[in-house]
CSV table of C-alpha atoms in Angstrom, one decimal:
chain,number,residue,atom,x,y,z
U,1160,MET,CA,9.8,5.2,16.3
U,1161,SER,CA,13.1,4.6,14.5
U,1162,ILE,CA,14.4,1.1,13.9
U,1163,SER,CA,18.0,-0.1,13.4
U,1164,SER,CA,19.1,-1.2,10.0
U,1165,SER,CA,19.2,-4.8,11.2
U,1166,THR,CA,15.6,-4.8,12.3
U,1167,PRO,CA,13.1,-5.8,9.6
U,1168,LEU,CA,10.3,-3.4,9.1
U,1169,ILE,CA,7.9,-6.4,8.9
U,1170,LYS,CA,8.5,-9.9,10.2
U,1171,VAL,CA,5.9,-12.7,10.3
U,1172,GLU,CA,6.5,-15.9,12.1
U,1173,ASN,CA,4.2,-19.0,11.6
U,1174,LEU,CA,1.3,-16.6,10.8
U,1175,GLU,CA,-2.1,-18.3,10.7
U,1176,LYS,CA,-5.6,-17.1,9.9
U,1177,LYS,CA,-8.6,-19.3,10.4
U,1178,TYR,CA,-12.3,-18.6,10.0
U,1179,VAL,CA,-14.9,-20.6,12.0
U,1180,ASN,CA,-18.5,-20.9,10.8
U,1181,GLY,CA,-20.4,-23.2,13.2
U,1182,GLU,CA,-18.5,-26.5,13.1
U,1183,ILE,CA,-16.6,-25.6,9.9
U,1184,GLU,CA,-13.1,-24.2,10.2
U,1185,THR,CA,-11.4,-22.8,7.2
U,1186,SER,CA,-7.6,-22.1,7.2
U,1187,VAL,CA,-6.7,-19.1,5.0
U,1188,LEU,CA,-3.1,-18.6,6.1
U,1189,CYS,CA,-1.1,-21.7,7.1
U,1190,GLY,CA,2.1,-20.9,9.0
U,1191,VAL,CA,3.5,-18.1,6.8
U,1192,ASN,CA,7.0,-16.8,7.4
U,1193,PHE,CA,8.9,-13.9,5.8
U,1194,GLU,CA,10.6,-10.5,6.4
U,1195,ILE,CA,10.4,-7.2,4.6
U,1196,LYS,CA,13.1,-4.6,5.1
U,1197,LYS,CA,12.7,-0.9,5.2
U,1198,GLY,CA,12.9,0.5,1.6
U,1199,GLU,CA,12.0,-2.7,-0.2
U,1200,PHE,CA,9.4,-2.9,-3.0
U,1201,VAL,CA,7.7,-6.3,-2.6
U,1202,ALA,CA,4.8,-7.8,-4.6
U,1203,ILE,CA,2.5,-10.4,-3.0
U,1204,THR,CA,0.8,-12.3,-5.7
U,1205,GLY,CA,-1.3,-15.4,-6.2
U,1206,PRO,CA,-4.7,-16.5,-7.7
U,1207,SER,CA,-8.1,-15.6,-6.2
U,1208,GLY,CA,-8.5,-17.4,-2.9
U,1209,SER,CA,-4.8,-17.9,-2.3
U,1210,GLY,CA,-4.8,-15.8,0.9
U,1211,LYS,CA,-2.9,-12.7,-0.4
U,1212,SER,CA,-5.7,-10.3,0.4
U,1213,THR,CA,-6.1,-11.7,3.9
U,1214,LEU,CA,-2.3,-11.4,4.4
U,1215,MET,CA,-2.4,-7.7,3.3
U,1216,HIS,CA,-5.3,-7.0,5.7
U,1217,ILE,CA,-3.2,-8.4,8.6
U,1218,LEU,CA,-0.1,-6.6,7.6
U,1219,GLY,CA,-2.1,-3.3,7.2
U,1220,PHE,CA,-3.7,-3.7,10.6
U,1221,LEU,CA,-7.2,-4.2,9.1
U,1222,ASP,CA,-7.4,-7.7,10.6
U,1223,GLN,CA,-5.6,-9.8,13.2
U,1224,PRO,CA,-4.1,-13.3,12.9
U,1225,THR,CA,-5.4,-16.3,14.8
U,1226,GLY,CA,-1.9,-17.8,15.3
U,1227,GLY,CA,1.7,-16.9,15.0
U,1228,HIS,CA,3.3,-13.5,15.3
U,1229,TYR,CA,3.4,-10.3,13.3
U,1230,LEU,CA,6.3,-7.9,14.2
U,1231,PHE,CA,6.2,-4.3,12.9
U,1232,GLU,CA,9.3,-2.2,13.5
U,1233,GLY,CA,10.3,-4.8,16.0
U,1234,ARG,CA,7.0,-4.7,17.9
U,1235,ASP,CA,4.8,-7.8,18.2
U,1236,THR,CA,1.4,-6.6,17.0
U,1237,SER,CA,-0.5,-9.9,17.2
U,1238,ASN,CA,-2.5,-9.0,20.3
U,1239,LEU,CA,-3.1,-5.3,19.9
U,1240,SER,CA,-6.5,-3.9,20.9
U,1241,ASP,CA,-8.9,-2.4,18.4
U,1242,ASP,CA,-7.8,1.1,19.4
U,1243,GLU,CA,-4.1,0.2,19.1
U,1244,LEU,CA,-4.7,-1.3,15.7
U,1245,ALA,CA,-6.5,1.9,14.6
U,1246,GLU,CA,-3.6,4.0,15.9
U,1247,MET,CA,-1.1,1.8,13.9
U,1248,ARG,CA,-3.3,1.9,10.8
U,1249,GLY,CA,-3.7,5.7,11.0
U,1250,GLY,CA,0.0,6.5,11.6
U,1251,LYS,CA,2.1,3.8,10.1
U,1252,VAL,CA,0.5,2.7,6.8
U,1253,GLY,CA,-0.9,4.2,3.7
U,1254,PHE,CA,-3.4,2.4,1.5
U,1255,ILE,CA,-4.0,2.5,-2.3
U,1256,PHE,CA,-7.1,0.5,-3.4
U,1257,GLN,CA,-8.3,-0.6,-6.8
U,1258,ALA,CA,-11.5,1.3,-6.4
U,1259,PHE,CA,-9.7,4.6,-5.5
U,1260,ASN,CA,-12.2,5.3,-2.6
U,1261,LEU,CA,-12.2,9.1,-3.2
U,1262,LEU,CA,-15.0,11.4,-2.1
U,1263,PRO,CA,-16.7,12.3,-5.5
U,1264,ARG,CA,-17.8,15.9,-5.0
U,1265,THR,CA,-14.7,16.9,-3.1
U,1266,THR,CA,-11.6,18.6,-4.5
U,1267,VAL,CA,-8.3,16.9,-5.0
U,1268,MET,CA,-6.8,18.9,-2.2
U,1269,ASP,CA,-9.5,18.1,0.3
U,1270,ASN,CA,-9.4,14.3,-0.6
U,1271,VAL,CA,-5.6,14.3,0.0
U,1272,MET,CA,-6.1,16.3,3.2
U,1273,LEU,CA,-8.5,13.7,4.8
U,1274,PRO,CA,-5.8,11.6,6.6
U,1275,LEU,CA,-4.5,14.8,8.3
U,1276,MET,CA,-7.8,16.1,9.6
U,1277,TYR,CA,-7.4,14.7,13.1
U,1278,LYS,CA,-3.6,15.0,13.4
U,1279,LYS,CA,-2.1,17.6,15.7
U,1280,MET,CA,-0.5,20.1,13.3
U,1281,SER,CA,-1.0,23.6,12.0
U,1282,LYS,CA,-3.2,24.4,9.0
U,1283,ASP,CA,-0.1,25.7,7.2
U,1284,GLU,CA,1.7,22.4,7.8
U,1285,ARG,CA,-1.3,20.4,6.5
U,1286,VAL,CA,-1.5,22.5,3.4
U,1287,SER,CA,2.2,22.2,2.8
U,1288,ARG,CA,2.2,18.4,3.1
U,1289,VAL,CA,-0.9,18.1,0.8
U,1290,ARG,CA,0.7,20.3,-1.9
U,1291,GLN,CA,3.9,18.3,-1.8
U,1292,ALA,CA,2.1,15.0,-2.0
U,1293,ILE,CA,0.0,16.2,-5.0
U,1294,LYS,CA,3.1,17.5,-6.7
U,1295,SER,CA,4.8,14.2,-6.2
U,1296,VAL,CA,2.2,12.5,-8.4
U,1297,GLY,CA,2.2,15.2,-11.1
U,1298,LEU,CA,-1.3,16.7,-10.4
U,1299,ASP,CA,-0.5,20.2,-9.4
U,1300,HIS,CA,-2.7,21.5,-12.2
U,1301,ARG,CA,-5.7,19.5,-10.8
U,1302,ILE,CA,-5.5,20.5,-7.2
U,1303,ASN,CA,-8.8,22.4,-7.2
U,1304,ASN,CA,-10.7,20.0,-9.5
U,1305,TYR,CA,-13.3,17.7,-8.0
U,1306,SER,CA,-12.4,14.0,-8.1
U,1307,ASN,CA,-15.4,13.2,-10.3
U,1308,GLN,CA,-13.9,15.5,-13.0
U,1309,LEU,CA,-10.8,13.3,-13.2
U,1310,SER,CA,-9.8,10.3,-15.3
U,1311,GLY,CA,-9.3,6.9,-13.7
U,1312,GLY,CA,-5.5,7.3,-13.8
U,1313,GLU,CA,-5.7,10.7,-12.2
U,1314,LYS,CA,-8.0,9.4,-9.5
U,1315,GLN,CA,-5.5,6.6,-8.7
U,1316,ARG,CA,-2.7,9.2,-8.5
U,1317,VAL,CA,-4.8,11.3,-6.0
U,1318,ALA,CA,-5.2,8.1,-4.0
U,1319,ILE,CA,-1.4,7.6,-4.0
U,1320,ALA,CA,-1.0,11.2,-2.8
U,1321,ARG,CA,-3.5,10.6,0.0
U,1322,ALA,CA,-1.5,7.5,1.0
U,1323,LEU,CA,1.7,9.5,1.1
U,1324,VAL,CA,0.5,12.6,3.0
U,1325,SER,CA,0.7,11.0,6.5
U,1326,GLU,CA,4.4,10.0,5.8
U,1327,PRO,CA,3.7,6.3,6.6
U,1328,SER,CA,6.3,3.7,7.2
U,1329,VAL,CA,4.9,1.5,4.4
U,1330,ILE,CA,2.4,1.9,1.5
U,1331,PHE,CA,0.1,-1.0,0.6
U,1332,ALA,CA,-1.1,-0.9,-3.0
U,1333,ASP,CA,-4.0,-3.4,-3.5
U,1334,GLU,CA,-4.5,-4.1,-7.3
U,1335,PRO,CA,-3.7,-0.5,-8.0
U,1336,THR,CA,-3.9,-0.9,-11.8
U,1337,GLY,CA,-7.0,-3.2,-11.8
U,1338,ASN,CA,-9.4,-0.5,-13.0
U,1339,LEU,CA,-7.0,1.3,-15.4
U,1340,ASP,CA,-6.1,1.1,-19.1
U,1341,SER,CA,-2.6,0.1,-19.9
U,1342,LYS,CA,-1.2,3.6,-20.2
U,1343,SER,CA,-2.7,4.8,-16.9
U,1344,GLY,CA,-1.5,1.6,-15.3
U,1345,LEU,CA,2.0,2.3,-16.4
U,1346,GLN,CA,1.8,5.8,-15.0
U,1347,VAL,CA,0.8,4.5,-11.6
U,1348,MET,CA,3.6,1.9,-11.6
U,1349,ARG,CA,6.1,4.6,-12.6
U,1350,ILE,CA,5.0,6.7,-9.6
U,1351,LEU,CA,5.3,3.7,-7.3
U,1352,GLN,CA,8.7,2.8,-8.6
U,1353,ASP,CA,9.9,6.4,-8.2
U,1354,LEU,CA,8.6,6.7,-4.7
U,1355,ASN,CA,10.6,3.5,-3.9
U,1356,MET,CA,13.8,4.1,-5.8
U,1357,LYS,CA,14.2,7.9,-5.5
U,1358,GLU,CA,12.5,8.6,-2.2
U,1359,GLY,CA,13.0,5.3,-0.3
U,1360,HIS,CA,9.4,4.4,0.5
U,1361,THR,CA,8.6,0.9,1.4
U,1362,ILE,CA,5.9,-0.5,-0.9
U,1363,ILE,CA,3.9,-3.7,-0.7
U,1364,LEU,CA,2.0,-4.4,-3.9
U,1365,VAL,CA,-0.8,-7.0,-3.9
U,1366,THR,CA,-1.7,-8.2,-7.4
U,1367,HIS,CA,-2.7,-11.3,-9.4
U,1368,GLU,CA,-1.1,-9.9,-12.5
U,1369,LYS,CA,2.4,-11.2,-13.2
U,1370,TYR,CA,3.4,-8.2,-15.4
U,1371,THR,CA,2.4,-5.8,-12.6
U,1372,ALA,CA,4.2,-7.8,-10.0
U,1373,ASP,CA,7.4,-7.8,-12.2
U,1374,HIS,CA,7.7,-4.0,-11.5
U,1375,ALA,CA,8.7,-4.9,-7.9
U,1376,GLU,CA,12.1,-6.0,-6.9
U,1377,ARG,CA,10.9,-9.1,-5.1
U,1378,ILE,CA,7.9,-11.3,-5.4
U,1379,ILE,CA,6.2,-13.4,-2.7
U,1380,ARG,CA,3.9,-16.0,-4.3
U,1381,VAL,CA,1.1,-17.3,-2.2
U,1382,ARG,CA,-1.1,-20.4,-2.9
U,1383,ASP,CA,-3.6,-22.1,-0.6
U,1384,GLY,CA,-2.5,-20.0,2.3
U,1385,GLU,CA,1.2,-20.9,2.0
U,1386,ILE,CA,4.3,-19.2,0.6
U,1387,LEU,CA,5.0,-21.0,-2.7
U,1388,SER,CA,8.1,-18.9,-3.5
U,1389,ASP,CA,9.9,-15.8,-2.3
U,1390,GLU,CA,12.4,-14.5,-4.9
U,1391,LYS,CA,14.1,-11.5,-6.4
U,1392,VAL,CA,12.7,-10.4,-9.7
U,1393,VAL,CA,15.2,-11.4,-12.4
U,1394,ASN,CA,13.8,-9.4,-15.4
U,1395,ARG,CA,12.4,-6.4,-13.6
U,1396,GLN,CA,10.0,-4.2,-15.5
U,1397,PHE,CA,10.6,-0.4,-15.4
U,1398,ALA,CA,7.7,1.8,-16.2
U,1399,LYS,CA,9.4,4.6,-18.1
U,1400,ASP,CA,8.7,4.6,-21.8
U,1401,GLY,CA,5.1,5.7,-22.5
U,1402,ALA,CA,4.5,6.3,-18.9
U,1403,GLU,CA,5.0,10.1,-18.8
U,1404,LEU,CA,2.7,12.0,-16.5
U,1405,ASN,CA,0.2,14.4,-18.2
U,1406,LYS,CA,1.2,18.0,-17.2
């Protein structure tokens, strides 16, 4: 589905999320409002317990709100069935997690192939897409290696390729540098910036680290389930020097 340039990719209106345990009701999101346009690189940041992970889970169709509206590509998704959520999750979004979530005794190629296994396309098209995704993260030379033979930074780059291979509308990166040393973290941020700035991918980064968030072009700060601020990054960081990919 194509959307007009005036339609936000993501729009949330008075979004709420409450959890009920017996007679105790806990509000995690309290009337959140914002929009994200196609092609933006947005960081959602805040301390532990602020609601940022819950917000990402709703935006990524892993959970549903208990109030308000979530519009994706102009479609109100707030009352989708589990099957419809799964369809949106499989076709519209790609995920990059802190823990990589790769199959350990499986090759890089097969790990990246996983999201395409149940899609209707020829084997040649699958292989072509996988090779292109792996090339985009600078891991051509590791394509036949098993994931447990890779460094942490290389594993995260495989996870980025896996998120890309379905050609999603948006990529969610949940603390993508959390398990990496500073050099590997810069490599990952360089890839994300290149995917956004050179290829136009929409990226939503969830992090509690200010320096990592400063690589985005806009930061939404969350605290106690509310939007504390939503601002353009003034002194944006660019992961270039010292972030060369190992060939």
